[in-house]
Short mmCIF file of C-alpha atoms (C1' of nucleotides) in Angstrom, two decimals:
data_model
loop_
_atom_site.label_atom_id
_atom_site.label_comp_id
_atom_site.label_asym_id
_atom_site.label_seq_id
_atom_site.Cartn_x
_atom_site.Cartn_y
_atom_site.Cartn_z
CA MET D 27 -45.45 235.74 130.57
CA LEU D 28 -42.85 236.80 133.07
CA GLY D 29 -39.41 236.12 131.55
CA SER D 30 -37.14 233.53 133.00
CA VAL D 31 -34.97 236.07 134.91
CA VAL D 32 -37.91 237.20 137.00
CA GLU D 33 -38.91 233.54 137.58
CA ASP D 34 -35.34 232.85 138.74
CA TYR D 35 -35.33 235.57 141.28
CA LEU D 36 -38.77 234.57 142.46
CA LYS D 37 -37.70 231.05 142.96
CA GLY D 38 -34.50 232.06 144.72
CA ILE D 39 -36.18 234.34 147.07
CA TYR D 40 -38.78 231.67 147.84
CA LYS D 41 -36.16 229.05 148.73
CA LEU D 42 -34.27 231.44 150.94
CA GLN D 43 -37.40 232.59 152.52
CA GLN D 44 -38.24 228.96 153.49
CA GLU D 45 -35.07 228.94 155.66
CA HIS D 46 -35.14 232.50 157.19
CA GLY D 47 -38.21 234.47 156.66
CA ARG D 48 -37.32 237.85 155.28
CA VAL D 49 -34.38 237.63 152.94
CA PRO D 50 -31.42 240.11 152.75
CA THR D 51 -30.58 241.56 149.33
CA SER D 52 -27.14 240.01 149.25
CA ALA D 53 -28.41 236.51 149.75
CA VAL D 54 -30.63 237.01 146.71
CA ALA D 55 -27.82 238.25 144.81
CA GLN D 56 -25.58 235.37 145.61
CA ARG D 57 -28.36 232.85 144.97
CA VAL D 58 -29.18 234.28 141.49
CA GLY D 59 -25.44 234.94 140.69
CA VAL D 60 -25.52 238.72 140.32
CA THR D 61 -24.07 241.69 142.10
CA ASP D 62 -25.96 243.17 145.13
CA ALA D 63 -26.78 246.14 143.01
CA SER D 64 -28.45 244.19 140.42
CA ALA D 65 -30.43 242.21 142.93
CA THR D 66 -31.73 245.67 144.46
CA ASN D 67 -32.75 246.72 141.20
CA MET D 68 -34.71 243.71 140.33
CA ILE D 69 -36.18 243.46 143.74
CA LYS D 70 -37.57 246.95 143.24
CA ARG D 71 -39.04 245.86 140.02
CA LEU D 72 -40.58 242.83 141.58
CA ALA D 73 -42.27 245.13 144.12
CA GLU D 74 -43.61 247.18 141.35
CA LEU D 75 -45.06 244.09 139.75
CA GLY D 76 -46.70 243.23 143.02
CA LEU D 77 -44.62 240.02 143.37
CA ALA D 78 -42.52 241.11 146.42
CA ARG D 79 -42.53 243.61 149.28
CA HIS D 80 -39.15 245.53 149.54
CA HIS D 81 -38.15 246.75 152.93
CA PRO D 82 -35.37 248.95 152.05
CA TYR D 83 -32.15 248.00 153.95
CA ARG D 84 -34.05 245.16 155.63
CA GLY D 85 -34.60 242.60 152.95
CA VAL D 86 -37.41 241.21 150.71
CA GLU D 87 -40.47 239.02 151.09
CA LEU D 88 -42.67 237.58 148.44
CA THR D 89 -46.37 238.42 148.14
CA GLU D 90 -48.98 235.82 147.67
CA ALA D 91 -48.64 236.48 143.94
CA GLY D 92 -44.96 236.18 143.95
CA GLU D 93 -45.06 232.92 146.01
CA LYS D 94 -47.58 231.47 143.58
CA VAL D 95 -45.29 232.15 140.58
CA ALA D 96 -42.22 230.74 142.49
CA LEU D 97 -44.27 227.61 143.33
CA GLU D 98 -45.28 227.14 139.62
CA VAL D 99 -41.68 227.31 138.60
CA ILE D 100 -40.66 224.86 141.43
CA ARG D 101 -43.30 222.53 140.40
CA HIS D 102 -42.07 222.61 136.75
CA HIS D 103 -38.42 222.04 137.90
CA ARG D 104 -39.20 218.96 140.00
CA LEU D 105 -41.67 217.45 137.55
CA ILE D 106 -38.96 217.87 134.85
CA GLU D 107 -36.31 216.46 137.06
CA LEU D 108 -38.42 213.31 137.75
CA TYR D 109 -39.38 212.97 134.21
CA LEU D 110 -35.73 213.25 133.00
CA LYS D 111 -34.96 210.44 135.53
CA GLU D 112 -37.91 208.17 135.03
CA ALA D 113 -38.67 208.50 131.43
CA LEU D 114 -35.29 209.26 129.85
CA GLY D 115 -32.97 207.49 132.20
CA TYR D 116 -30.92 210.53 133.32
CA PRO D 117 -28.61 210.02 136.20
CA TRP D 118 -29.59 211.58 139.52
CA ASP D 119 -26.89 214.31 139.53
CA GLN D 120 -27.74 215.65 136.04
CA VAL D 121 -31.39 216.30 136.28
CA ASP D 122 -31.11 219.58 138.13
CA ALA D 123 -29.03 221.46 135.54
CA GLU D 124 -31.14 220.27 132.74
CA ALA D 125 -34.43 221.16 134.45
CA GLU D 126 -32.96 224.53 135.35
CA ARG D 127 -33.11 225.59 131.77
CA LEU D 128 -36.24 223.76 130.76
CA GLU D 129 -38.46 224.96 133.64
CA HIS D 130 -38.96 228.42 132.12
CA HIS D 131 -40.05 227.17 128.67
CA ILE D 132 -42.71 224.58 128.99
CA SER D 133 -46.28 225.01 128.53
CA GLU D 134 -49.27 224.19 130.88
CA GLU D 135 -49.85 221.39 128.50
CA PHE D 136 -46.46 219.98 128.70
CA GLU D 137 -46.58 220.20 132.44
CA ASP D 138 -50.00 218.35 132.57
CA ARG D 139 -48.72 215.52 130.25
CA ILE D 140 -45.56 214.76 132.15
CA ASP D 141 -47.41 214.96 135.39
CA ALA D 142 -49.91 212.33 134.07
CA ALA D 143 -47.14 210.13 132.55
CA LEU D 144 -45.53 210.09 135.91
CA GLY D 145 -48.69 209.18 137.60
CA HIS D 146 -49.16 212.59 139.40
CA PRO D 147 -46.04 212.16 141.62
CA THR D 148 -45.54 214.12 144.86
CA VAL D 149 -41.77 214.03 145.27
CA ASP D 150 -38.83 214.53 142.84
CA PRO D 151 -35.67 212.37 142.61
CA HIS D 152 -33.99 214.15 145.48
CA GLY D 153 -37.04 213.70 147.65
CA ASP D 154 -38.24 217.43 147.37
CA PRO D 155 -41.92 217.71 147.36
CA ILE D 156 -43.56 218.69 144.12
CA PRO D 157 -46.04 221.72 144.64
CA SER D 158 -49.57 220.82 143.37
CA LYS D 159 -51.03 222.68 140.56
CA ASP D 160 -53.09 224.99 142.77
CA GLY D 161 -49.81 226.18 144.56
CA THR D 162 -49.58 224.21 147.73
CA VAL D 163 -46.70 222.21 149.04
CA ASP D 164 -46.23 219.95 151.94
CA ASP D 165 -42.69 220.91 152.86
CA GLU D 166 -42.34 220.18 156.43
CA TYR D 167 -38.98 219.91 158.17
CA LEU D 168 -37.33 216.52 158.18
CA PRO D 169 -34.78 215.49 160.76
CA ARG D 170 -31.28 215.08 159.39
CA LEU D 171 -29.02 212.14 159.54
CA THR D 172 -27.05 214.14 161.99
CA ASP D 173 -30.12 214.22 164.39
CA LEU D 174 -30.05 210.53 164.84
CA GLN D 175 -28.40 208.76 167.94
CA PRO D 176 -26.24 205.77 167.59
CA GLY D 177 -28.34 202.61 167.29
CA GLU D 178 -31.08 204.34 165.54
CA ARG D 179 -32.55 203.37 162.11
CA ALA D 180 -34.07 205.61 159.59
CA VAL D 181 -35.08 205.82 155.92
CA ILE D 182 -33.53 208.51 153.75
CA ARG D 183 -36.26 210.82 152.46
CA ARG D 184 -34.54 213.72 150.87
CA VAL D 185 -31.10 214.84 149.81
CA SER D 186 -30.06 218.44 148.95
CA ASP D 187 -29.72 218.83 145.13
CA ARG D 188 -27.42 221.88 145.51
CA ASP D 189 -24.30 220.04 144.38
CA ALA D 190 -23.94 217.57 141.52
CA GLU D 191 -20.66 216.18 142.73
CA ARG D 192 -21.96 215.43 146.16
CA LEU D 193 -24.95 213.68 144.61
CA ARG D 194 -22.66 211.45 142.57
CA TYR D 195 -20.73 210.51 145.61
CA LEU D 196 -23.87 209.68 147.58
CA ALA D 197 -25.33 207.76 144.61
CA GLN D 198 -22.11 205.73 144.52
CA LEU D 199 -22.59 204.91 148.19
CA GLY D 200 -26.16 203.93 147.58
CA LEU D 201 -27.52 206.72 149.77
CA TYR D 202 -30.63 208.09 148.18
CA PRO D 203 -34.32 208.54 149.05
CA GLY D 204 -36.08 205.43 150.05
CA VAL D 205 -32.90 203.65 151.34
CA ALA D 206 -32.89 202.31 154.94
CA VAL D 207 -29.89 203.25 156.98
CA TYR D 208 -28.52 202.53 160.47
CA LEU D 209 -26.41 204.88 162.46
CA ARG D 210 -23.83 202.57 164.24
CA GLU D 211 -21.77 205.43 165.76
CA ARG D 212 -20.90 208.99 165.73
CA ALA D 213 -17.65 210.86 166.60
CA PRO D 214 -18.03 213.77 169.04
CA PHE D 215 -17.64 217.45 168.23
CA ASN D 216 -19.32 217.17 164.70
CA GLY D 217 -17.05 214.40 163.76
CA PRO D 218 -17.90 211.73 161.22
CA LEU D 219 -20.83 209.36 161.26
CA PHE D 220 -20.63 205.65 160.75
CA VAL D 221 -23.60 204.59 158.75
CA ARG D 222 -24.70 201.16 157.66
CA VAL D 223 -26.69 200.58 154.41
CA GLY D 224 -27.39 196.94 154.16
CA ASP D 225 -24.18 195.12 154.85
CA THR D 226 -21.80 197.88 154.13
CA GLU D 227 -20.72 200.75 156.52
CA HIS D 228 -19.85 204.14 155.32
CA VAL D 229 -17.98 207.00 157.01
CA LEU D 230 -19.71 210.23 156.44
CA GLY D 231 -18.52 213.67 157.33
CA HIS D 232 -20.85 215.69 159.51
CA ASP D 233 -21.71 218.37 156.94
CA LEU D 234 -22.48 215.99 154.25
CA ALA D 235 -24.78 213.84 156.71
CA ALA D 236 -26.47 217.09 157.52
CA THR D 237 -27.78 217.52 154.01
CA ILE D 238 -29.66 214.21 154.33
CA GLY D 239 -33.18 214.34 155.52
CA VAL D 240 -34.55 211.16 157.14
CA GLU D 241 -37.62 209.60 158.57
CA GLN D 242 -36.83 207.82 161.82
CA ARG D 243 -37.93 204.11 162.27
CA ARG D 244 -38.68 202.42 165.49
CA ASP D 245 -35.92 199.83 166.22
CA ALA D 246 -38.05 196.82 165.79
CA GLU D 247 -39.58 197.55 162.40
CA PRO D 248 -37.86 195.72 159.56
CA ALA D 249 -36.63 198.55 157.06
CA PRO D 250 -39.27 198.55 154.29
CA ALA D 251 -37.74 197.94 150.92
CA GLU D 252 -39.05 201.00 149.14
CA ARG D 253 -38.35 202.29 145.59
CA MET E 5 -24.08 229.63 123.52
CA LEU E 6 -25.69 231.85 121.04
CA GLY E 7 -28.89 233.15 122.56
CA SER E 8 -32.30 231.95 121.08
CA VAL E 9 -32.84 235.15 119.08
CA VAL E 10 -29.84 234.50 116.98
CA GLU E 11 -30.83 230.95 116.54
CA ASP E 12 -34.32 231.98 115.40
CA TYR E 13 -32.83 234.24 112.75
CA LEU E 14 -30.63 231.66 111.49
CA LYS E 15 -33.30 229.07 111.35
CA GLY E 16 -35.58 231.49 109.47
CA ILE E 17 -32.88 232.49 106.91
CA TYR E 18 -32.09 228.86 106.38
CA LYS E 19 -35.79 227.91 105.62
CA LEU E 20 -36.13 230.84 103.23
CA GLN E 21 -32.82 230.11 101.62
CA GLN E 22 -34.10 226.60 100.79
CA GLU E 23 -36.66 228.10 98.66
CA HIS E 24 -34.98 231.03 97.02
CA GLY E 25 -31.31 231.10 97.47
CA ARG E 26 -30.18 234.45 98.57
CA VAL E 27 -32.96 236.04 100.92
CA PRO E 28 -34.19 239.54 101.07
CA THR E 29 -34.21 241.47 104.31
CA SER E 30 -37.89 242.03 104.54
CA ALA E 31 -38.50 238.23 104.05
CA VAL E 32 -36.36 237.48 107.13
CA ALA E 33 -38.14 240.24 109.07
CA GLN E 34 -41.51 238.86 108.17
CA ARG E 35 -40.40 235.24 109.10
CA VAL E 36 -38.93 236.31 112.46
CA GLY E 37 -41.72 238.64 113.27
CA VAL E 38 -39.76 241.95 113.59
CA THR E 39 -39.55 244.99 111.50
CA ASP E 40 -37.25 245.28 108.52
CA ALA E 41 -34.91 247.64 110.47
CA SER E 42 -34.48 245.17 113.14
CA ALA E 43 -33.74 242.37 110.60
CA THR E 44 -31.12 244.55 108.98
CA ASN E 45 -29.60 245.18 112.39
CA MET E 46 -29.44 241.59 113.23
CA ILE E 47 -28.24 240.52 109.87
CA LYS E 48 -25.25 242.79 110.31
CA ARG E 49 -24.50 241.28 113.60
CA LEU E 50 -24.78 237.77 112.12
CA ALA E 51 -22.31 238.83 109.51
CA GLU E 52 -19.97 240.00 112.18
CA LEU E 53 -20.22 236.75 114.00
CA GLY E 54 -19.22 234.96 110.73
CA LEU E 55 -22.64 233.33 110.50
CA ALA E 56 -23.95 235.01 107.40
CA ARG E 57 -22.96 237.11 104.49
CA HIS E 58 -24.63 240.42 104.10
CA HIS E 59 -24.92 241.84 100.51
CA PRO E 60 -26.32 245.23 101.31
CA TYR E 61 -29.47 246.07 99.41
CA ARG E 62 -29.49 242.47 97.86
CA GLY E 63 -30.10 240.06 100.76
CA VAL E 64 -28.44 237.47 102.94
CA GLU E 65 -26.94 234.06 102.74
CA LEU E 66 -25.79 231.85 105.61
CA THR E 67 -22.12 230.83 105.85
CA GLU E 68 -21.11 227.22 106.40
CA ALA E 69 -21.03 227.93 110.06
CA GLY E 70 -24.40 229.75 110.07
CA GLU E 71 -26.01 226.74 108.24
CA LYS E 72 -24.53 224.38 110.71
CA VAL E 73 -26.15 226.17 113.65
CA ALA E 74 -29.48 226.39 111.82
CA LEU E 75 -29.44 222.72 111.20
CA GLU E 76 -28.69 222.00 114.79
CA VAL E 77 -31.85 224.08 115.75
CA ILE E 78 -33.85 222.41 113.10
CA ARG E 79 -32.82 219.05 114.40
CA HIS E 80 -33.69 219.92 117.89
CA HIS E 81 -36.99 221.21 116.69
CA ARG E 82 -38.03 218.16 114.81
CA LEU E 83 -36.82 215.69 117.23
CA ILE E 84 -38.64 217.37 120.02
CA GLU E 85 -41.90 217.54 117.73
CA LEU E 86 -41.65 213.81 117.22
CA TYR E 87 -41.02 213.19 120.89
CA LEU E 88 -44.05 215.18 121.96
CA LYS E 89 -46.23 213.17 119.53
CA GLU E 90 -44.78 209.67 120.25
CA ALA E 91 -43.94 209.87 123.82
CA LEU E 92 -46.39 212.28 125.23
CA GLY E 93 -49.28 211.70 122.97
CA TYR E 94 -49.49 215.48 121.66
CA PRO E 95 -51.74 216.13 118.87
CA TRP E 96 -50.17 216.73 115.48
CA ASP E 97 -51.08 220.51 115.45
CA GLN E 98 -49.71 221.40 118.79
CA VAL E 99 -46.10 220.06 118.42
CA ASP E 100 -44.78 222.81 116.53
CA ALA E 101 -45.57 225.53 119.03
CA GLU E 102 -44.21 223.70 121.97
CA ALA E 103 -41.09 222.61 120.08
CA GLU E 104 -40.53 226.37 119.12
CA ARG E 105 -39.81 227.23 122.69
CA LEU E 106 -38.09 224.09 123.81
CA GLU E 107 -35.65 223.81 120.82
CA HIS E 108 -33.32 226.51 122.17
CA HIS E 109 -33.01 225.21 125.58
CA ILE E 110 -32.20 221.52 125.46
CA SER E 111 -28.75 219.97 126.02
CA GLU E 112 -26.79 217.79 123.77
CA GLU E 113 -27.63 215.15 126.38
CA PHE E 114 -31.25 215.61 126.03
CA GLU E 115 -31.02 215.52 122.25
CA ASP E 116 -29.27 212.22 122.35
CA ARG E 117 -31.50 210.72 124.77
CA ILE E 118 -34.80 211.40 122.88
CA ASP E 119 -33.04 210.53 119.76
CA ALA E 120 -32.24 207.18 121.11
CA ALA E 121 -35.73 206.74 122.73
CA LEU E 122 -37.32 207.37 119.30
CA GLY E 123 -34.89 204.90 117.67
CA HIS E 124 -32.97 207.54 115.62
CA PRO E 125 -35.85 208.64 113.49
CA THR E 126 -35.40 210.41 110.13
CA VAL E 127 -38.51 212.34 109.73
CA ASP E 128 -40.84 214.46 112.13
CA PRO E 129 -44.53 214.14 112.46
CA HIS E 130 -45.09 216.40 109.43
CA GLY E 131 -42.75 214.41 107.25
CA ASP E 132 -39.91 216.87 107.46
CA PRO E 133 -36.55 215.31 107.42
CA ILE E 134 -34.62 215.42 110.71
CA PRO E 135 -31.01 216.64 110.15
CA SER E 136 -28.30 214.33 111.35
CA LYS E 137 -26.02 215.13 114.25
CA ASP E 138 -23.12 216.11 111.90
CA GLY E 139 -25.45 218.54 110.04
CA THR E 140 -26.55 216.95 106.87
CA VAL E 141 -30.28 216.74 105.73
CA ASP E 142 -31.78 214.83 102.99
CA ASP E 143 -34.23 217.38 101.89
CA GLU E 144 -35.02 216.74 98.31
CA TYR E 145 -38.00 218.20 96.59
CA LEU E 146 -41.20 216.12 96.64
CA PRO E 147 -43.91 216.60 94.00
CA ARG E 148 -47.16 218.12 95.44
CA LEU E 149 -50.57 216.58 95.39
CA THR E 150 -51.35 219.32 92.82
CA ASP E 151 -48.67 217.68 90.53
CA LEU E 152 -50.59 214.61 90.16
CA GLN E 153 -52.95 213.80 87.25
CA PRO E 154 -56.44 212.46 87.63
CA GLY E 155 -56.27 208.74 88.18
CA GLU E 156 -52.95 208.75 89.73
CA ARG E 157 -52.09 207.22 93.20
CA ALA E 158 -49.58 208.45 95.81
CA VAL E 159 -48.55 208.37 99.37
CA ILE E 160 -48.58 211.46 101.46
CA ARG E 161 -45.05 212.16 102.62
CA ARG E 162 -44.97 215.72 103.99
CA VAL E 163 -47.32 218.37 105.12
CA SER E 164 -46.41 221.92 105.85
CA ASP E 165 -46.34 222.68 109.54
CA ARG E 166 -46.77 226.43 109.19
CA ASP E 167 -50.41 226.63 110.19
CA ALA E 168 -51.91 224.67 113.09
CA GLU E 169 -55.41 225.27 111.98
CA ARG E 170 -54.70 223.66 108.43
CA LEU E 171 -53.06 220.73 110.25
CA ARG E 172 -56.09 220.15 112.42
CA TYR E 173 -58.26 220.30 109.36
CA LEU E 174 -56.11 217.82 107.49
CA ALA E 175 -55.95 215.51 110.40
CA GLN E 176 -59.67 215.44 110.59
CA LEU E 177 -59.66 214.42 106.94
CA GLY E 178 -57.19 211.68 107.64
CA LEU E 179 -54.50 213.32 105.49
CA TYR E 180 -51.14 212.95 107.05
CA PRO E 181 -47.82 211.42 106.10
CA GLY E 182 -48.04 207.67 105.25
CA VAL E 183 -51.57 207.72 103.97
CA ALA E 184 -52.30 206.53 100.48
CA VAL E 185 -54.49 208.86 98.30
CA TYR E 186 -55.98 208.79 94.82
CA LEU E 187 -56.62 211.73 92.68
CA ARG E 188 -60.01 211.21 91.13
CA GLU E 189 -60.34 214.55 89.44
CA ARG E 190 -59.36 218.06 89.39
CA ALA E 191 -61.13 221.13 88.23
CA PRO E 192 -59.32 223.35 85.73
CA PHE E 193 -57.71 226.83 86.46
CA ASN E 194 -56.26 225.89 89.90
CA GLY E 195 -59.71 224.67 91.06
CA PRO E 196 -60.37 222.10 93.71
CA LEU E 197 -59.12 218.56 93.80
CA PHE E 198 -61.12 215.48 94.34
CA VAL E 199 -59.09 213.21 96.41
CA ARG E 200 -59.92 209.71 97.74
CA VAL E 201 -58.72 208.27 100.94
CA GLY E 202 -59.88 204.76 101.49
CA ASP E 203 -63.56 204.84 100.83
CA THR E 204 -64.15 208.53 101.39
CA GLU E 205 -63.47 211.43 98.91
CA HIS E 206 -62.49 214.82 99.87
CA VAL E 207 -62.65 218.13 97.96
CA LEU E 208 -59.42 220.13 98.59
CA GLY E 209 -58.77 223.67 97.51
CA HIS E 210 -55.77 224.01 95.34
CA ASP E 211 -53.69 225.94 97.70
CA LEU E 212 -54.14 223.46 100.45
CA ALA E 213 -53.42 220.67 98.25
CA ALA E 214 -50.24 222.37 97.15
CA THR E 215 -48.83 222.14 100.70
CA ILE E 216 -48.91 218.46 100.62
CA GLY E 217 -45.86 216.59 99.36
CA VAL E 218 -46.47 213.09 97.88
CA GLU E 219 -44.62 210.09 96.57
CA GLN E 220 -46.27 208.81 93.32
CA ARG E 221 -47.21 205.22 93.05
CA ARG E 222 -47.35 203.05 90.01
CA ASP E 223 -51.11 202.53 89.35
CA ALA E 224 -50.89 198.74 89.84
CA GLU E 225 -49.20 198.67 93.10
CA PRO E 226 -51.52 198.30 96.21
CA ALA E 227 -51.18 201.25 98.46
CA PRO E 228 -48.87 199.91 101.20
CA ALA E 229 -50.36 200.40 104.83
CA GLU E 230 -47.59 202.38 106.38
CA ARG E 231 -47.33 203.97 109.84
"C1'" DG K 17 -23.66 259.50 172.02
"C1'" DG K 18 -20.47 258.76 168.32
"C1'" DC K 19 -17.48 255.70 165.12
"C1'" DT K 20 -16.92 252.26 162.20
"C1'" DC K 21 -17.78 248.08 159.54
"C1'" DT K 22 -20.87 245.93 156.75
"C1'" DC K 23 -24.59 245.74 153.91
"C1'" DT K 24 -27.75 248.20 150.75
"C1'" DT K 25 -29.10 251.56 147.68
"C1'" DT K 26 -28.29 255.10 144.04
"C1'" DA K 27 -26.22 256.84 139.85
"C1'" DG K 28 -24.44 256.23 135.59
"C1'" DA K 29 -23.10 253.27 131.68
"C1'" DC K 30 -23.38 249.45 128.66
"C1'" DG K 31 -24.93 245.56 125.40
"C1'" DA K 32 -28.87 243.20 123.22
"C1'" DG K 33 -32.59 243.73 120.47
"C1'" DA K 34 -36.51 245.93 119.30
"C1'" DC K 35 -39.08 250.23 117.21
"C1'" DT K 36 -40.12 254.53 114.35
"C1'" DA K 37 -38.94 257.91 111.23
"C1'" DA K 38 -36.10 259.49 107.74
"C1'" DA K 39 -32.67 258.91 104.13
"C1'" DG K 40 -30.61 255.80 100.42
"C1'" DC K 41 -30.50 252.17 96.65
"C1'" DT K 42 -32.46 249.42 92.79
"C1'" DC K 43 -34.97 248.76 89.12
"C1'" DG K 44 -38.66 248.83 86.17
"C1'" DC K 45 -41.03 251.84 83.17
"C1'" DC K 46 -41.63 255.62 80.26
"C1'" DG I 19 -31.64 258.27 80.42
"C1'" DG I 20 -34.59 259.91 84.19
"C1'" DC I 21 -38.27 259.15 87.87
"C1'" DG I 22 -40.77 256.96 91.06
"C1'" DA I 23 -42.19 252.88 93.90
"C1'" DG I 24 -40.70 249.89 96.89
"C1'" DC I 25 -37.23 247.80 99.42
"C1'" DT I 26 -33.06 248.57 102.62
"C1'" DT I 27 -30.32 250.83 105.61
"C1'" DT I 28 -29.10 254.44 108.95
"C1'" DA I 29 -30.19 257.23 112.95
"C1'" DG I 30 -31.92 257.87 117.25
"C1'" DT I 31 -34.63 255.84 121.22
"C1'" DC I 32 -36.43 252.66 124.51
"C1'" DT I 33 -36.54 248.64 127.63
"C1'" DC I 34 -34.38 244.93 130.23
"C1'" DG I 35 -31.08 243.41 133.00
"C1'" DT I 36 -26.41 243.77 134.31
"C1'" DC I 37 -22.04 246.13 136.01
"C1'" DT I 38 -18.93 249.50 138.79
"C1'" DA I 39 -18.32 253.07 141.79
"C1'" DA I 40 -19.87 255.97 145.03
"C1'" DA I 41 -23.05 257.25 148.59
"C1'" DG I 42 -26.30 256.05 152.57
"C1'" DA I 43 -28.31 253.13 156.66
"C1'" DG I 44 -27.94 250.34 160.51
"C1'" DA I 45 -25.95 248.26 164.41
"C1'" DG I 46 -22.35 246.95 167.44
"C1'" DC I 47 -18.73 248.80 170.42
"C1'" DC I 48 -16.43 251.99 173.05
#
DNA sequence: GGCTCTCTTTAGACGAGACTAAAGCTCGCC
DNA sequence: GGCGAGCTTTAGTCTCGTCTAAAGAGAGCC
């Protein structure tokens, strides 16, 4: 057993690594919520454990082993999130916080049982992919709502889970994975987007829209009623 | 938040206190799985936190506040045990270990939701009472199987959860809460008991039988088919 | 090529909690 | 009433993970 602190670092580094390859110490510190000095310290320990490679003054990378652990933690996290929502009726914006604590304390057995209860799902409530048990994820880049051109249609596939308040707002607007949207117009210079969901139109700030991953649809296709 | 170590001590002390009032340090140490010195140390800290009263060289008692915390932990534990069994199909002998870790990491919200999902239950899979949210338990003493006389009938109400192996054995024999039993005979000098369940008769060692709490039935009454 | 600004690392300390070894109480027994 | 045996407590360390303060690297800019 590794201790939940180590797991949190690994998870944090993994996620940062997704975005920018080698990760600076300060980014890890910020993500995990400790000082830079503490992060340096832990990074050195991770290196000793063979879970990361430390390139002094130039960041960290996970080793194979470290990545494996990170993916296990992420799998736990996302399975738990989905379970909370599906089996216990949690609202969308609360699952992340609860999963955050639980993810470090469940057994293999528990993991297997909720996985089975959910029918071996592949995505969590925010549309994030659930790593498989053997440590593989299909985490390809999705275009954002902001990548669409006016007149284009798409289905929401993924929404960042980093901010509960934002999730509540989006839920209120009916914007979550599986929902079909139509971009009517967009203001220039990263201005707001005018997005239709069914009959209603919403005005979304550019930054908010940029957190929404979508799958583009050909114009002709009727939006499938998923989920 | 108190940290799961403190919670474990409180839970341990509470349970020991049930049996023998003021609890010796060594008993706490043994229960929690640390040395006596460590237990003394922690007991002093609990006293500083106002959760226990330390009577040097003569044991510990919980304060009201300490007891309240202990009961919350126990409530979590037992709700989780039951949930694992009922909702996820865990076998009887595995729920304790899993609950042991989860009990310290669930939120009020989670507690409420599994409580509701289970229909606000009052006993866990071993027949142990689930403390109410406001911190009250109905934990009265039950006679043991060993208190019965030959020819008497009873319904099993409670089985100690302290040993998974024993639980597996009892489950195999069909001896769990809700099951009606009949004591055919008992050997003298704490010898084995001959117990009937339905059509089959089992021979139980005295010590094992002493861990089984029962509710006695008048002879005439047919054994109700509960659970 | 040297300066400076920023980021990173080192050094030293601290709080939790555990451990071992040694010293201190209690209490039963003679 | 005194003496051990057996608990308990104290004393001193250790590890983990964090922090602050201070020293060190790197990189852009002149």
